[in-house]
Coordinates of C-alpha atoms and ligand atoms in Angstrom, one line a residue:
M1 CA -0.1 -0.2 0.1
V2 CA 1.2 3.6 -1.1
R3 CA 2.0 5.6 2.2
R4 CA 0.6 9.0 1.2
V5 CA 2.2 12.2 2.7
E6 CA -1.1 13.9 4.1
A7 CA 0.2 15.5 7.4
V8 CA 3.1 17.9 7.7
V9 CA 4.2 18.5 11.0
I10 CA 6.5 21.8 11.5
I11 CA 8.6 22.3 14.8
G12 CA 9.2 25.8 15.6
G13 CA 7.2 29.3 15.2
G14 CA 10.1 31.7 14.4
T15 CA 10.2 33.4 10.8
A16 CA 11.3 30.1 9.3
G17 CA 8.3 28.0 10.7
W18 CA 5.7 30.4 9.8
L19 CA 6.8 31.0 6.5
T20 CA 7.4 27.3 5.4
A21 CA 4.0 26.9 6.8
G22 CA 2.4 29.8 4.8
V23 CA 4.2 28.7 1.7
I24 CA 3.1 24.9 1.8
A25 CA -0.6 25.6 3.0
A26 CA -1.2 28.3 0.4
R27 CA 0.2 26.1 -2.3
H28 CA -1.9 23.0 -1.2
Q29 CA -5.2 25.3 0.2
A30 CA -7.7 23.1 -2.4
R31 CA -6.1 19.6 -0.8
I32 CA -6.3 21.4 2.9
N33 CA -10.0 22.5 2.0
A34 CA -10.9 18.9 1.0
G35 CA -9.3 17.1 4.1
R36 CA -6.9 15.5 2.5
F37 CA -3.7 17.4 3.6
S38 CA -2.9 19.4 6.9
V39 CA -0.2 21.4 8.2
T40 CA 0.3 21.4 11.6
L41 CA 3.2 24.1 13.5
V42 CA 4.2 23.1 16.9
E43 CA 5.9 25.7 18.7
S44 CA 7.3 25.9 22.6
P45 CA 5.3 28.6 24.5
D46 CA 8.7 29.1 26.4
I47 CA 11.8 28.9 24.0
R48 CA 11.6 32.7 22.4
I49 CA 12.1 33.2 18.6
I50 CA 15.4 34.6 17.6
G51 CA 13.9 37.8 17.0
V52 CA 16.4 39.2 14.8
G53 CA 16.6 39.2 10.9
E54 CA 14.9 42.3 10.1
G55 CA 16.2 43.0 6.6
T56 CA 14.6 40.8 3.6
W57 CA 14.9 40.3 0.1
P58 CA 12.5 41.3 -2.5
T59 CA 11.3 37.7 -2.8
M60 CA 9.1 38.7 0.5
R61 CA 6.7 40.3 -1.7
S62 CA 5.8 37.7 -3.9
S63 CA 5.9 35.1 -0.9
L64 CA 3.4 37.1 1.0
E65 CA 1.2 38.0 -2.1
T66 CA 1.1 34.5 -2.8
M67 CA 0.0 33.5 0.6
G68 CA -2.8 36.2 0.4
V69 CA -1.2 38.5 3.2
S70 CA -2.3 42.4 2.9
E71 CA 0.8 44.3 2.6
T72 CA -0.8 47.4 4.2
E73 CA -1.4 45.0 7.2
L74 CA 2.1 44.2 7.2
F75 CA 3.3 47.7 7.3
R76 CA 0.7 48.5 10.1
E77 CA 1.5 45.3 12.3
C78 CA 5.2 44.6 11.5
D79 CA 6.5 48.2 11.9
A80 CA 7.7 47.5 8.4
A81 CA 9.3 49.9 6.2
F82 CA 11.0 50.0 2.7
K83 CA 14.3 48.2 1.5
Q84 CA 15.8 49.2 -1.5
G85 CA 19.4 47.6 -1.0
G86 CA 22.5 47.7 0.9
K87 CA 24.9 50.5 1.2
F88 CA 28.4 49.5 2.2
A89 CA 30.6 52.0 3.7
R90 CA 34.4 51.8 4.4
W91 CA 34.6 48.2 3.2
T92 CA 37.2 49.1 0.5
T93 CA 39.8 51.5 1.7
G94 CA 38.2 52.0 5.2
A95 CA 38.4 55.9 4.1
E96 CA 35.2 58.4 5.2
D97 CA 34.2 58.5 2.0
D98 CA 34.2 54.9 0.8
A99 CA 30.9 53.5 0.1
Y100 CA 29.1 51.8 -2.8
Y101 CA 25.4 50.6 -3.1
H102 CA 24.2 47.1 -3.6
P103 CA 20.4 48.3 -4.9
L104 CA 17.8 45.7 -5.6
M105 CA 17.1 47.0 -9.3
V106 CA 18.9 44.9 -11.8
P107 CA 21.1 47.4 -14.3
Q108 CA 18.8 48.9 -17.0
G109 CA 18.4 46.7 -19.8
F110 CA 20.3 43.7 -18.1
S111 CA 19.0 41.0 -20.1
H112 CA 19.8 42.6 -23.6
V113 CA 23.2 44.4 -22.9
N114 CA 25.8 44.0 -20.5
L115 CA 26.6 47.7 -19.2
V116 CA 29.9 46.8 -17.4
P117 CA 32.2 47.1 -20.4
H118 CA 30.6 50.4 -21.2
W119 CA 31.0 51.9 -17.7
L120 CA 34.6 50.7 -17.5
R121 CA 35.5 52.4 -20.9
E122 CA 33.0 55.5 -20.6
G123 CA 31.4 55.9 -17.2
Q124 CA 34.4 57.0 -15.0
G125 CA 33.4 59.7 -12.5
R126 CA 29.9 58.1 -12.2
S127 CA 29.4 55.1 -9.6
F128 CA 28.4 52.0 -11.6
C129 CA 25.2 51.8 -9.6
D130 CA 24.7 55.4 -10.8
F131 CA 25.6 54.6 -14.3
V132 CA 23.1 51.5 -14.5
T133 CA 20.2 52.2 -12.1
P134 CA 18.2 55.2 -10.4
Q135 CA 18.2 53.4 -7.0
G136 CA 21.5 54.5 -5.5
R137 CA 20.0 58.3 -6.3
L138 CA 16.7 57.2 -4.5
C139 CA 18.3 55.9 -1.4
D140 CA 20.7 59.0 -1.1
E141 CA 17.2 61.5 -1.4
G142 CA 15.5 59.2 1.1
L143 CA 12.7 58.4 -1.2
A144 CA 10.2 55.4 -1.3
P145 CA 10.2 53.0 -4.2
K146 CA 6.4 53.6 -5.0
T147 CA 3.3 55.9 -4.0
I148 CA 0.2 55.5 -2.5
T149 CA -1.5 55.0 -5.9
H150 CA 0.6 51.8 -6.4
A151 CA -1.2 48.7 -5.7
E152 CA 0.4 46.4 -2.6
Y153 CA 3.1 44.8 -3.8
R154 CA 3.9 46.8 -6.9
G155 CA 6.0 49.8 -7.3
S156 CA 8.4 51.8 -9.4
A157 CA 11.3 50.6 -7.9
N158 CA 12.1 47.0 -6.8
Y159 CA 11.8 46.8 -3.3
A160 CA 11.9 44.5 0.2
Y161 CA 11.2 45.2 3.8
H162 CA 12.8 46.1 6.9
L163 CA 10.5 44.9 9.7
D164 CA 10.4 44.1 13.2
A165 CA 11.2 40.0 13.4
G166 CA 9.5 40.1 16.9
K167 CA 6.1 41.3 15.5
F168 CA 6.7 39.5 12.1
A169 CA 6.0 35.9 13.0
P170 CA 3.4 36.2 15.3
F171 CA 1.8 38.5 12.2
L172 CA 2.2 35.6 9.8
A173 CA 0.9 33.2 12.6
R174 CA -2.5 34.9 12.8
H175 CA -2.7 34.9 8.8
C176 CA -1.7 31.4 8.4
T177 CA -4.1 30.2 11.0
A178 CA -7.1 32.1 10.5
K179 CA -6.7 32.1 6.5
L180 CA -5.1 29.2 5.4
G181 CA -6.2 26.6 8.0
V182 CA -2.6 25.7 9.5
R183 CA -3.2 24.2 12.9
H184 CA -1.1 26.1 15.6
V185 CA -0.1 23.9 18.8
L186 CA 1.7 25.5 21.5
A187 CA 3.6 22.9 23.0
D188 CA 7.2 21.7 24.1
V189 CA 8.5 18.8 22.0
V190 CA 10.2 16.5 24.7
S191 CA 11.1 13.5 22.5
V192 CA 10.7 11.8 19.0
T193 CA 9.6 8.4 18.2
Q194 CA 11.0 6.8 15.1
S195 CA 10.4 3.6 12.9
E196 CA 13.1 1.0 12.2
S197 CA 14.2 2.8 8.9
G198 CA 14.9 6.0 11.0
D199 CA 11.9 8.0 9.7
I200 CA 10.3 10.1 12.5
R201 CA 6.9 9.0 13.4
S202 CA 5.7 11.3 15.8
V203 CA 6.8 14.0 18.2
L204 CA 6.0 13.9 21.8
T205 CA 4.9 17.1 23.7
R206 CA 4.9 18.2 27.2
Q207 CA 1.4 19.8 26.8
A208 CA -0.2 18.6 23.7
G209 CA 0.7 14.7 23.8
E210 CA 1.6 12.7 20.7
I211 CA 1.5 14.4 17.3
P212 CA 2.1 12.2 14.5
G213 CA 3.1 13.1 10.8
D214 CA 4.1 11.6 7.7
L215 CA 6.6 14.8 6.8
F216 CA 8.3 16.6 9.4
I217 CA 10.1 20.1 9.2
D218 CA 12.4 21.5 11.5
C219 CA 12.5 24.8 11.9
S220 CA 13.3 24.7 15.5
G221 CA 16.4 27.2 15.0
F222 CA 19.8 26.7 16.3
A223 CA 18.7 23.9 18.3
A224 CA 18.1 21.8 15.5
L225 CA 16.1 19.3 17.3
L226 CA 15.2 17.1 14.5
I227 CA 17.9 17.0 11.8
G228 CA 20.6 17.4 14.3
K229 CA 19.7 16.0 17.7
T230 CA 17.5 13.2 16.3
L231 CA 18.9 12.1 13.0
G232 CA 22.5 13.1 13.9
V233 CA 23.1 15.1 10.5
G234 CA 26.4 16.7 10.8
F235 CA 27.2 20.2 10.8
K236 CA 29.8 21.6 8.0
E237 CA 31.6 24.5 9.7
C238 CA 32.3 27.7 7.5
G239 CA 34.2 29.8 10.2
D240 CA 37.6 29.7 8.4
T241 CA 36.1 31.5 5.1
L242 CA 33.4 33.7 6.9
F243 CA 34.7 34.6 10.1
C244 CA 32.3 36.5 12.3
D245 CA 31.2 34.4 15.5
T246 CA 29.3 37.1 17.5
A247 CA 26.7 39.7 17.1
L248 CA 25.9 42.6 19.7
A249 CA 22.3 43.6 18.8
V250 CA 20.7 47.0 19.9
Q251 CA 17.4 48.9 19.2
V252 CA 18.0 52.6 19.3
P253 CA 15.1 55.1 19.0
F254 CA 15.1 58.3 16.5
E255 CA 15.9 61.7 18.1
T256 CA 12.4 62.7 16.7
P257 CA 9.5 60.7 15.4
D258 CA 9.6 62.3 12.0
A259 CA 13.6 62.1 11.5
P260 CA 14.3 61.1 8.1
M261 CA 14.6 57.2 7.3
A262 CA 17.0 55.5 4.9
S263 CA 15.8 52.6 3.1
Q264 CA 19.0 50.8 2.7
T265 CA 20.6 48.6 4.9
I266 CA 23.7 50.4 6.1
A267 CA 26.3 48.1 6.6
S268 CA 29.8 50.0 8.1
A269 CA 32.7 48.2 8.2
Q270 CA 34.5 48.1 11.7
E271 CA 38.1 46.7 12.8
A272 CA 37.0 43.0 13.3
G273 CA 33.8 42.9 11.5
W274 CA 30.7 45.5 10.4
I275 CA 28.0 47.1 12.0
W276 CA 24.3 46.5 10.4
D277 CA 21.7 49.6 10.5
I278 CA 18.2 49.2 9.6
C279 CA 15.7 51.6 10.2
L280 CA 12.0 51.0 10.7
P281 CA 9.4 53.5 11.4
T282 CA 9.5 53.6 15.0
R283 CA 13.3 52.8 15.8
R284 CA 16.7 51.7 14.4
G285 CA 17.9 48.2 14.7
I286 CA 21.5 48.2 14.9
G287 CA 24.2 45.5 15.5
Y288 CA 28.4 44.6 15.5
V289 CA 28.9 41.6 13.8
Y290 CA 32.6 40.6 14.9
L291 CA 35.1 38.1 15.1
S292 CA 35.8 37.8 19.0
R293 CA 39.2 36.4 18.7
H294 CA 40.2 39.9 17.4
A295 CA 37.6 42.0 19.4
G296 CA 36.9 41.2 23.0
E297 CA 33.4 41.8 24.2
E298 CA 34.6 45.1 25.9
A299 CA 36.3 46.5 22.6
A300 CA 33.0 45.2 20.7
R301 CA 30.7 47.3 22.9
D302 CA 32.9 50.4 22.7
T303 CA 32.8 50.1 18.8
L304 CA 29.1 49.7 18.9
L305 CA 29.0 52.4 21.3
R306 CA 30.6 54.7 19.4
Y307 CA 28.4 53.8 16.5
I308 CA 25.1 54.6 18.1
G309 CA 26.6 57.6 20.4
P310 CA 27.2 58.0 24.1
R311 CA 23.8 58.9 24.7
H312 CA 22.4 55.6 24.2
K313 CA 25.1 54.1 26.5
D314 CA 22.2 52.4 28.9
L315 CA 20.4 50.9 25.9
P316 CA 20.3 47.1 26.6
V317 CA 22.6 45.3 24.3
R318 CA 21.9 41.6 23.5
K319 CA 24.8 39.1 22.8
I320 CA 24.2 36.6 20.4
P321 CA 27.0 33.7 19.4
I322 CA 27.1 32.8 15.6
R323 CA 28.5 29.5 14.5
S324 CA 29.0 30.1 10.8
G325 CA 28.2 26.9 8.9
H326 CA 25.3 24.5 7.5
R327 CA 24.1 21.2 8.0
E328 CA 25.8 18.5 5.9
I329 CA 22.5 17.5 3.9
F330 CA 19.1 19.4 4.6
W331 CA 16.5 16.5 3.9
K332 CA 17.0 13.2 5.7
N333 CA 14.2 10.5 5.9
N334 CA 11.2 12.1 6.2
C335 CA 12.6 15.3 7.8
V336 CA 13.4 18.6 6.1
A337 CA 15.3 21.6 7.9
M338 CA 14.7 25.1 7.4
G339 CA 15.9 28.2 8.8
L340 CA 18.6 28.5 11.2
A341 CA 18.1 24.5 11.7
Q342 CA 19.4 24.3 8.2
G343 CA 22.4 26.9 9.1
F344 CA 23.7 30.3 9.3
L345 CA 26.4 32.3 8.0
E346 CA 26.3 35.8 9.3
P347 CA 23.5 38.5 8.6
L348 CA 25.6 40.4 5.7
E349 CA 23.3 40.5 2.5
S350 CA 20.2 39.2 4.4
S351 CA 20.8 35.9 3.0
A352 CA 19.0 33.6 5.4
I353 CA 15.3 34.5 5.2
V354 CA 15.5 34.4 1.4
L355 CA 16.9 31.1 1.6
V356 CA 14.1 29.9 3.6
E357 CA 11.7 31.4 1.2
I358 CA 13.0 29.8 -1.9
S359 CA 13.6 26.4 0.0
A360 CA 9.8 26.4 1.1
K361 CA 8.5 26.9 -2.6
L362 CA 10.8 24.3 -3.5
L363 CA 9.3 21.7 -1.0
A364 CA 5.6 22.8 -1.7
E365 CA 5.9 22.6 -5.4
Q366 CA 7.7 19.2 -4.9
M367 CA 5.8 17.9 -2.4
P368 CA 6.6 14.3 -2.4
A369 CA 3.0 12.6 -2.9
C370 CA 4.0 9.5 -1.0
R371 CA 7.0 7.9 1.0
E372 CA 7.9 5.5 -1.6
V373 CA 9.0 8.7 -4.1
M374 CA 10.2 10.8 -1.0
D375 CA 14.1 9.8 -1.2
I376 CA 14.2 11.1 -4.9
V377 CA 12.7 14.4 -4.0
A378 CA 15.2 14.6 -1.1
R379 CA 18.1 14.0 -3.3
R380 CA 17.0 17.0 -5.5
F381 CA 16.5 19.2 -2.7
N382 CA 19.9 18.3 -1.0
E383 CA 21.7 19.1 -4.2
V384 CA 19.7 22.3 -5.0
T385 CA 20.1 23.5 -1.3
M386 CA 23.8 22.7 -1.1
Y387 CA 24.4 24.5 -4.3
R388 CA 22.9 27.7 -3.0
W389 CA 24.6 27.4 0.2
G390 CA 28.0 27.4 -1.7
R391 CA 26.6 30.2 -3.8
I392 CA 25.6 32.4 -0.9
I393 CA 29.2 31.5 0.7
D394 CA 31.0 32.8 -2.4
F395 CA 28.9 36.2 -2.5
L396 CA 29.4 37.0 1.1
K397 CA 33.2 36.1 0.7
L398 CA 33.2 38.5 -2.0
H399 CA 32.6 41.8 0.1
Y400 CA 35.5 40.6 2.2
V401 CA 38.1 39.5 -0.4
L402 CA 38.0 42.6 -2.6
T403 CA 39.1 45.0 0.4
R404 CA 42.0 46.9 0.2
R405 CA 42.1 47.6 3.9
T406 CA 45.2 46.7 5.6
D407 CA 44.7 48.2 9.1
T408 CA 43.9 45.4 11.2
A409 CA 44.3 41.8 11.2
F410 CA 40.6 41.1 10.5
W411 CA 40.9 42.6 7.0
R412 CA 44.3 40.9 6.3
D413 CA 43.4 37.6 7.2
N414 CA 40.2 37.9 5.1
V415 CA 42.2 38.3 1.9
D416 CA 44.1 35.2 2.7
P417 CA 43.8 32.9 -0.5
A418 CA 43.3 30.0 1.7
T419 CA 40.1 31.3 3.3
I420 CA 38.5 32.0 -0.1
P421 CA 36.6 29.2 -1.3
E422 CA 37.8 27.3 -4.7
R423 CA 34.7 28.4 -7.1
L424 CA 35.3 31.9 -5.8
R425 CA 38.9 32.1 -6.6
D426 CA 37.9 30.7 -10.2
L427 CA 35.3 33.3 -10.8
L428 CA 37.7 36.3 -9.5
M429 CA 39.9 34.9 -12.3
L430 CA 37.2 34.9 -14.6
W431 CA 36.2 38.4 -14.1
K432 CA 39.5 39.7 -14.5
Y433 CA 38.7 39.1 -18.1
Q434 CA 34.8 39.0 -18.8
S435 CA 32.3 40.4 -16.5
P436 CA 29.2 38.2 -14.5
W437 CA 26.0 38.9 -16.5
F438 CA 22.8 37.6 -17.0
F439 CA 23.9 35.0 -19.5
D440 CA 25.9 33.0 -16.9
E441 CA 22.6 31.9 -15.2
L442 CA 20.3 30.8 -18.2
D443 CA 20.6 27.2 -17.0
R444 CA 19.9 27.8 -13.2
L445 CA 16.5 27.8 -11.7
E446 CA 16.8 30.6 -9.4
E447 CA 19.8 32.4 -8.0
V448 CA 19.8 33.5 -4.6
F449 CA 22.1 36.4 -5.6
P450 CA 21.9 37.3 -9.7
A451 CA 24.7 38.3 -11.6
A452 CA 23.6 41.9 -11.2
S453 CA 24.4 41.6 -7.3
Y454 CA 27.7 40.1 -8.4
Q455 CA 28.6 43.3 -10.5
Y456 CA 27.2 45.9 -7.9
V457 CA 29.8 44.4 -5.5
L458 CA 32.7 44.0 -7.6
Y459 CA 32.5 47.4 -9.3
G460 CA 31.3 49.1 -6.3
M461 CA 34.6 47.7 -4.7
G462 CA 36.7 49.0 -7.6
F463 CA 37.4 45.7 -9.3
R464 CA 38.4 46.1 -12.7
T465 CA 37.9 43.9 -15.7
E466 CA 39.8 43.9 -18.8
V467 CA 38.0 45.8 -21.7
A468 CA 39.4 46.4 -25.3
P469 CA 38.0 49.3 -27.3
E470 CA 36.5 46.9 -29.5
D471 CA 34.8 44.9 -26.9
T472 CA 32.3 47.7 -26.4
A473 CA 31.6 48.5 -30.1
D474 CA 28.9 46.2 -31.2
T475 CA 26.6 47.0 -28.5
A476 CA 27.4 50.6 -28.2
P477 CA 24.1 51.9 -29.9
V478 CA 22.0 49.6 -27.4
A479 CA 24.3 50.6 -24.5
S480 CA 23.9 54.3 -24.7
R481 CA 20.1 54.1 -25.2
M482 CA 20.1 52.1 -21.6
V483 CA 22.3 54.8 -20.2
G484 CA 20.2 57.7 -21.5
E485 CA 17.0 55.9 -20.2
N486 CA 18.6 55.5 -16.9
E487 CA 19.6 59.6 -16.7
R488 CA 15.8 60.0 -17.8
M489 CA 14.1 57.6 -15.4
T490 CA 16.5 58.8 -12.5
A491 CA 15.1 62.5 -13.1
E492 CA 11.7 61.5 -13.5
L493 CA 11.4 58.9 -10.1
C494 CA 13.7 61.9 -8.2
R495 CA 10.8 64.3 -9.1
W496 CA 7.9 62.3 -8.3
L497 CA 8.6 59.7 -5.7
P498 CA 7.3 60.5 -1.9
K499 CA 9.8 60.2 1.0
N500 CA 9.8 57.2 2.9
R501 CA 8.3 58.3 6.0
E502 CA 5.8 60.3 4.1
L503 CA 4.5 57.5 2.4
L504 CA 4.6 55.3 5.5
A505 CA 2.4 57.5 7.0
K506 CA -0.1 57.5 4.3
I507 CA -0.3 53.6 4.0
H508 CA -0.7 53.9 7.9
A509 CA -3.6 56.2 7.3
Y510 CA -5.6 55.0 4.4
G511 CA -3.8 51.7 3.2
L512 CA -2.7 50.7 -0.2
Q513 CA -5.3 49.3 -3.2
A514 CA -5.4 45.3 -2.4
V515 CA -4.3 43.7 -5.8
Ligands
FAD601 C1 22.4 38.3 14.5 C2 21.7 37.8 13.5 C3 21.1 38.8 12.5 C4 20.2 38.5 11.5 N1 19.8 39.2 10.5 C5 19.3 38.8 9.4 C6 18.8 39.9 8.6 O1 19.0 40.8 8.4 N2 17.9 39.2 7.3 C7 17.7 37.6 7.2 O2 17.5 37.3 6.2 N3 18.2 36.9 8.3 C8 18.9 37.3 9.3 N4 19.3 36.4 10.3 C9 18.8 35.2 10.5 C10 17.3 35.0 10.6 O3 17.1 35.8 12.3 C11 16.5 33.8 11.1 O4 17.2 33.0 9.9 C12 15.0 33.7 11.1 O5 14.8 34.6 12.1 C13 14.8 32.5 11.1 O6 14.9 31.6 12.5 P1 14.1 30.8 12.6 O7 13.0 30.6 12.2 O8 14.7 29.3 12.1 O9 14.7 30.3 14.0 P2 14.0 30.8 15.4 O10 13.5 32.2 15.0 O11 15.3 30.5 16.6 O12 13.1 29.9 16.0 C14 13.0 28.7 16.6 C15 11.4 28.2 17.1 O13 11.5 27.0 17.4 C16 10.9 26.6 18.5 N5 11.4 25.5 19.5 C17 12.7 25.4 19.4 N6 12.7 24.1 20.6 C18 11.6 23.7 20.6 C19 11.2 22.5 21.1 N7 11.9 21.9 22.0 N8 9.6 22.3 21.1 C20 9.0 23.2 20.3 N9 9.5 24.3 19.9 C21 10.7 24.5 20.1 C22 11.3 27.9 19.5 O14 10.2 28.1 20.4 C23 10.9 29.2 18.2 O15 9.4 28.9 17.8 C24 20.0 36.8 11.3 C25 20.5 36.1 12.5 C26 21.2 36.5 13.3 C27 21.7 35.6 14.3

């Protein structure tokens, strides 16, 4: 008899648990309504969610829209704001004016023409970002990516969100239980029962007894209750490539309630790591991510205090240890890991939540019909997810290897070739002669960071790709049209987009038009 997969049980109610529940339940609504499929989320009433992770990626818009979440409610209930990219300060030389953008819009005409060689030959004086997209200017001017007349999830510029992580998971929980039929059980998992094959049969909880399932999803955070503790899947350390092992996080109030709001995550390089700075409408979330071997806790606290200013010296600072790495596999037997249970590298570029979204989507789309085919789906999932972890590691490390800072051991050690993954070393060699571009990805399903992201970081940090005059001759007419189009669009958007805070106030007051 075929063993159908009908009962999905998720352990953990943080961002990973609820996003996964929502993505799966939305995709399988008809089966849920027909009583042939269920999604149950079990969450400890006492173990707190991690409560950081406030920068997202534009994929969040389609994830939430697919789940039927109202964007207006997201802004109102999660203290959400727009995110239009990252601004990296003092990563290249360490000088005061050293900064570049990694915006969320791809370069103008990205699928038709590669503007990198044109910028390298003709664009000097302007940053690569300004040469190819309006978004750096929009960030500089503090402008929103849309207006109040845009419908939910639509905009003039690509965007993601900054949001209050402590409010986001409960917000998703309310939506998933009320609208998508997800069953919510508040209980502590105390043990796990397994069949002879190693498959998980059920979890035993302190408050709600035994909860059986066909497929278990481990979203239990760093505890990795099922994938690690129960199934014994090993952890691959990545600390020799991505060094940061500690974060100090603090929430800082604005001077005045109408203070201007940045819509870019600001990442400022420091002696032994970097500081994130995320603006929400009511406060800033700030944190220093660093290598504790190079900065003791006291020195790290001093660095953070210097950044936030002495008047904030009494704000509570939370210390979060980071073990950079990921599981050796992500799906074993009938258990899939998501979120921190899958692994974590560091907060740079908000790569964690986006990986949850695309992993949940992959799982929802490929949901095995029965146990008999599960191992085939699991193999595919493991292969794709391992590729994605590898690419994220390459991309994060790219920010460190392009530095020309030599002022501290942290930055000097980061450029040691022995710490650079082999694929990234090859790519750096390749990019000396040909830049990354759209066509690199045609054979790939969904890259976490597309070639455009690599372009922004490489050329933002002063990397040089060799270009001969004849290399740009064939595409010169289309390139000059795109550059002109970008200039026109930049001027136009700067004229009519509202300021971030102004638009957020309007959304709170009137709401956006639902799609
Ligand atoms: C310093 C820092 C900054 C970060 N910044 C970003 C960022 O800007 N962008 C980004 O994308 N990501 C970021 N991340 C990562 C992001 O926070 C996480 O990926 C995201 O919050 C998902 O966490 P989670 O749901 O996997 O785990 P958690 O939030 O830890 O949730 C774990 C859940 O498991 C439950 N649980 C645990 N044990 C049991 C048990 N025995 N029984 C029942 N339930 C149990 C808990 O109750 C909880 O509900 C950051 C991480 C850190 C450490």
